[in-house]
């Protein structure tokens, strides 16, 4: 089945991904492409959205898309830079703003239009621009203004071309999603047929057709992406999917056994490989965070390569790559073009990297991966798990790593995480964990002086890990957790709570 597709042309705005997410929330399939790489099958797209940009249309670095196959030929919505581009190069005028135009503004209608269906006069919209449109382009019809921005929304007479100075994609534009829906559904007549169920059905059919009877190997991590990818592939090719779940000895307490059980219960053909000793050997005596990461990455590849060799005639490597990984490696403004990853026939790489690559989730955002997982009946607890870094506890043990330190941190972490669950706080937190600090401090237990380790607890709220703030956990919870840790975990006599935001701190301590 072919879905209606929407093209989002990216001019480098920090919000471009948000446009795509809002469109997908409307159950409409869309793709982001750089402004200067319009897909050759442009006729297959039902509508086009032009994103904002950090550049100015008046500058020498103004970005010039070739819109000859789009403008006037299919519905087009121009946002911010896109709107200024339309004005500047089509008979209008753009000039620097006299006032700073950032943040909240309110719509005031000039002319009624279906574009603002169900959006009340005065609706809040979010502005973020330093140029302003002084004169509309040829055939421009003004639809709405705000207090500071006269030409806030306009259309072009005789075309299905709309332009807005504000950002409908950000949450602070209260009716932004409604406006996008009005444009895409009412004006461009795009079908809302991109649903998790339809994605599962079509992907399974495609995987069957592509993979046939071939064998596929996939590394499971216990995280959401690799799990959902595995379940999809399992639906398509069953036992021809060989999943490998590696214990690097740096997972959470009992994680290896419990997640492996869970995978087996889901009917996956999974092999658990306990390579803890190999990882700990490679890490012995190493305290530099980046060298620790590299050692873990190297050993993982060795272990995975060994396992892939045991599968006779394996042809494919499956990965849980998601859409943000793909678009992050595409630059809108010059830079290397869309060479994402090339695992094919590259000399010197491990054998499994010479396999053909299949990435069933590479069109999905994280929240869509969760929705798809839920629609396939994956345990909500598994889908709602906090992110956990690949190098695991190695980057939460500051300094060098020993088996004893791993044991201590696993115990501390388990008390903290189980406590969050018991107190119903787990889902209010985006990520939580404990750090084992490389300091000993003096304490007193009974009548004895102690000189033991200090641990730091960290719990943050975030949407993507790029920025984060510490969570205001209840004092009673922190008090109980601290008591439990010090009483139950031998070797720890002090607990602190990290109250740093990111930036300037980071989430992990290493
Ligand atoms: P930071 O510490 O940079 O972390 O604020 C942001 C997010 O990334 C995770 N993280 C990693 N994940 N390998 C990973 O797979 C790593 O080396 C790594 N370092 C940090 C971190 O847990 C947080 O979610």
Coordinates of C-alpha atoms and ligand atoms in Angstrom, one line a residue, residues 289-290 293 386-392 395-396 430-431 458 460 464-468 502 505-510, ligand 1:
X289 CA 36.4 7.8 30.3
X290 CA 37.0 7.8 26.5
X293 CA 34.3 3.6 26.1
X386 CA 14.7 4.6 31.1
X387 CA 17.6 4.9 28.6
X388 CA 20.7 3.2 29.6
X389 CA 24.1 4.0 28.1
X390 CA 25.9 1.3 26.0
X391 CA 29.0 1.3 28.1
X392 CA 26.7 0.8 31.1
X395 CA 30.9 5.3 32.9
X396 CA 29.1 5.5 36.3
X430 CA 13.4 10.4 32.2
X431 CA 16.6 8.7 33.3
X458 CA 21.1 11.2 39.7
X460 CA 16.7 13.9 35.4
X464 CA 15.9 13.8 24.3
X465 CA 18.9 13.9 26.6
X466 CA 20.3 17.0 24.9
X467 CA 19.2 19.2 27.8
X468 CA 18.1 18.0 31.2
X502 CA 22.5 20.0 31.7
X505 CA 26.7 19.5 33.6
X506 CA 26.0 16.4 31.6
X507 CA 23.7 13.5 32.7
X508 CA 26.5 10.9 33.1
X509 CA 29.5 11.9 35.2
X510 CA 31.9 10.6 32.7
Ligands
LIG1 P1 25.3 13.0 28.7 O1 26.1 12.4 29.8 O2 26.2 13.3 27.5 O3 24.3 11.9 28.2 O4 24.5 14.1 29.2 C1 23.2 12.1 27.3 C2 22.5 10.7 27.1 O5 23.4 9.9 26.4 C3 23.7 8.7 27.2 N1 25.1 8.4 27.0 C4 25.6 7.4 26.3 N2 24.9 6.4 25.6 N3 27.0 5.5 24.9 C5 25.6 5.4 24.9 O6 25.0 4.5 24.3 C6 27.7 6.4 25.6 O7 29.0 6.4 25.5 C7 27.0 7.4 26.3 N4 27.4 8.5 27.0 C8 26.2 9.0 27.5 C9 23.4 9.1 28.6 O8 23.0 7.9 29.4 C10 22.2 10.0 28.4 O9 21.0 9.3 28.2

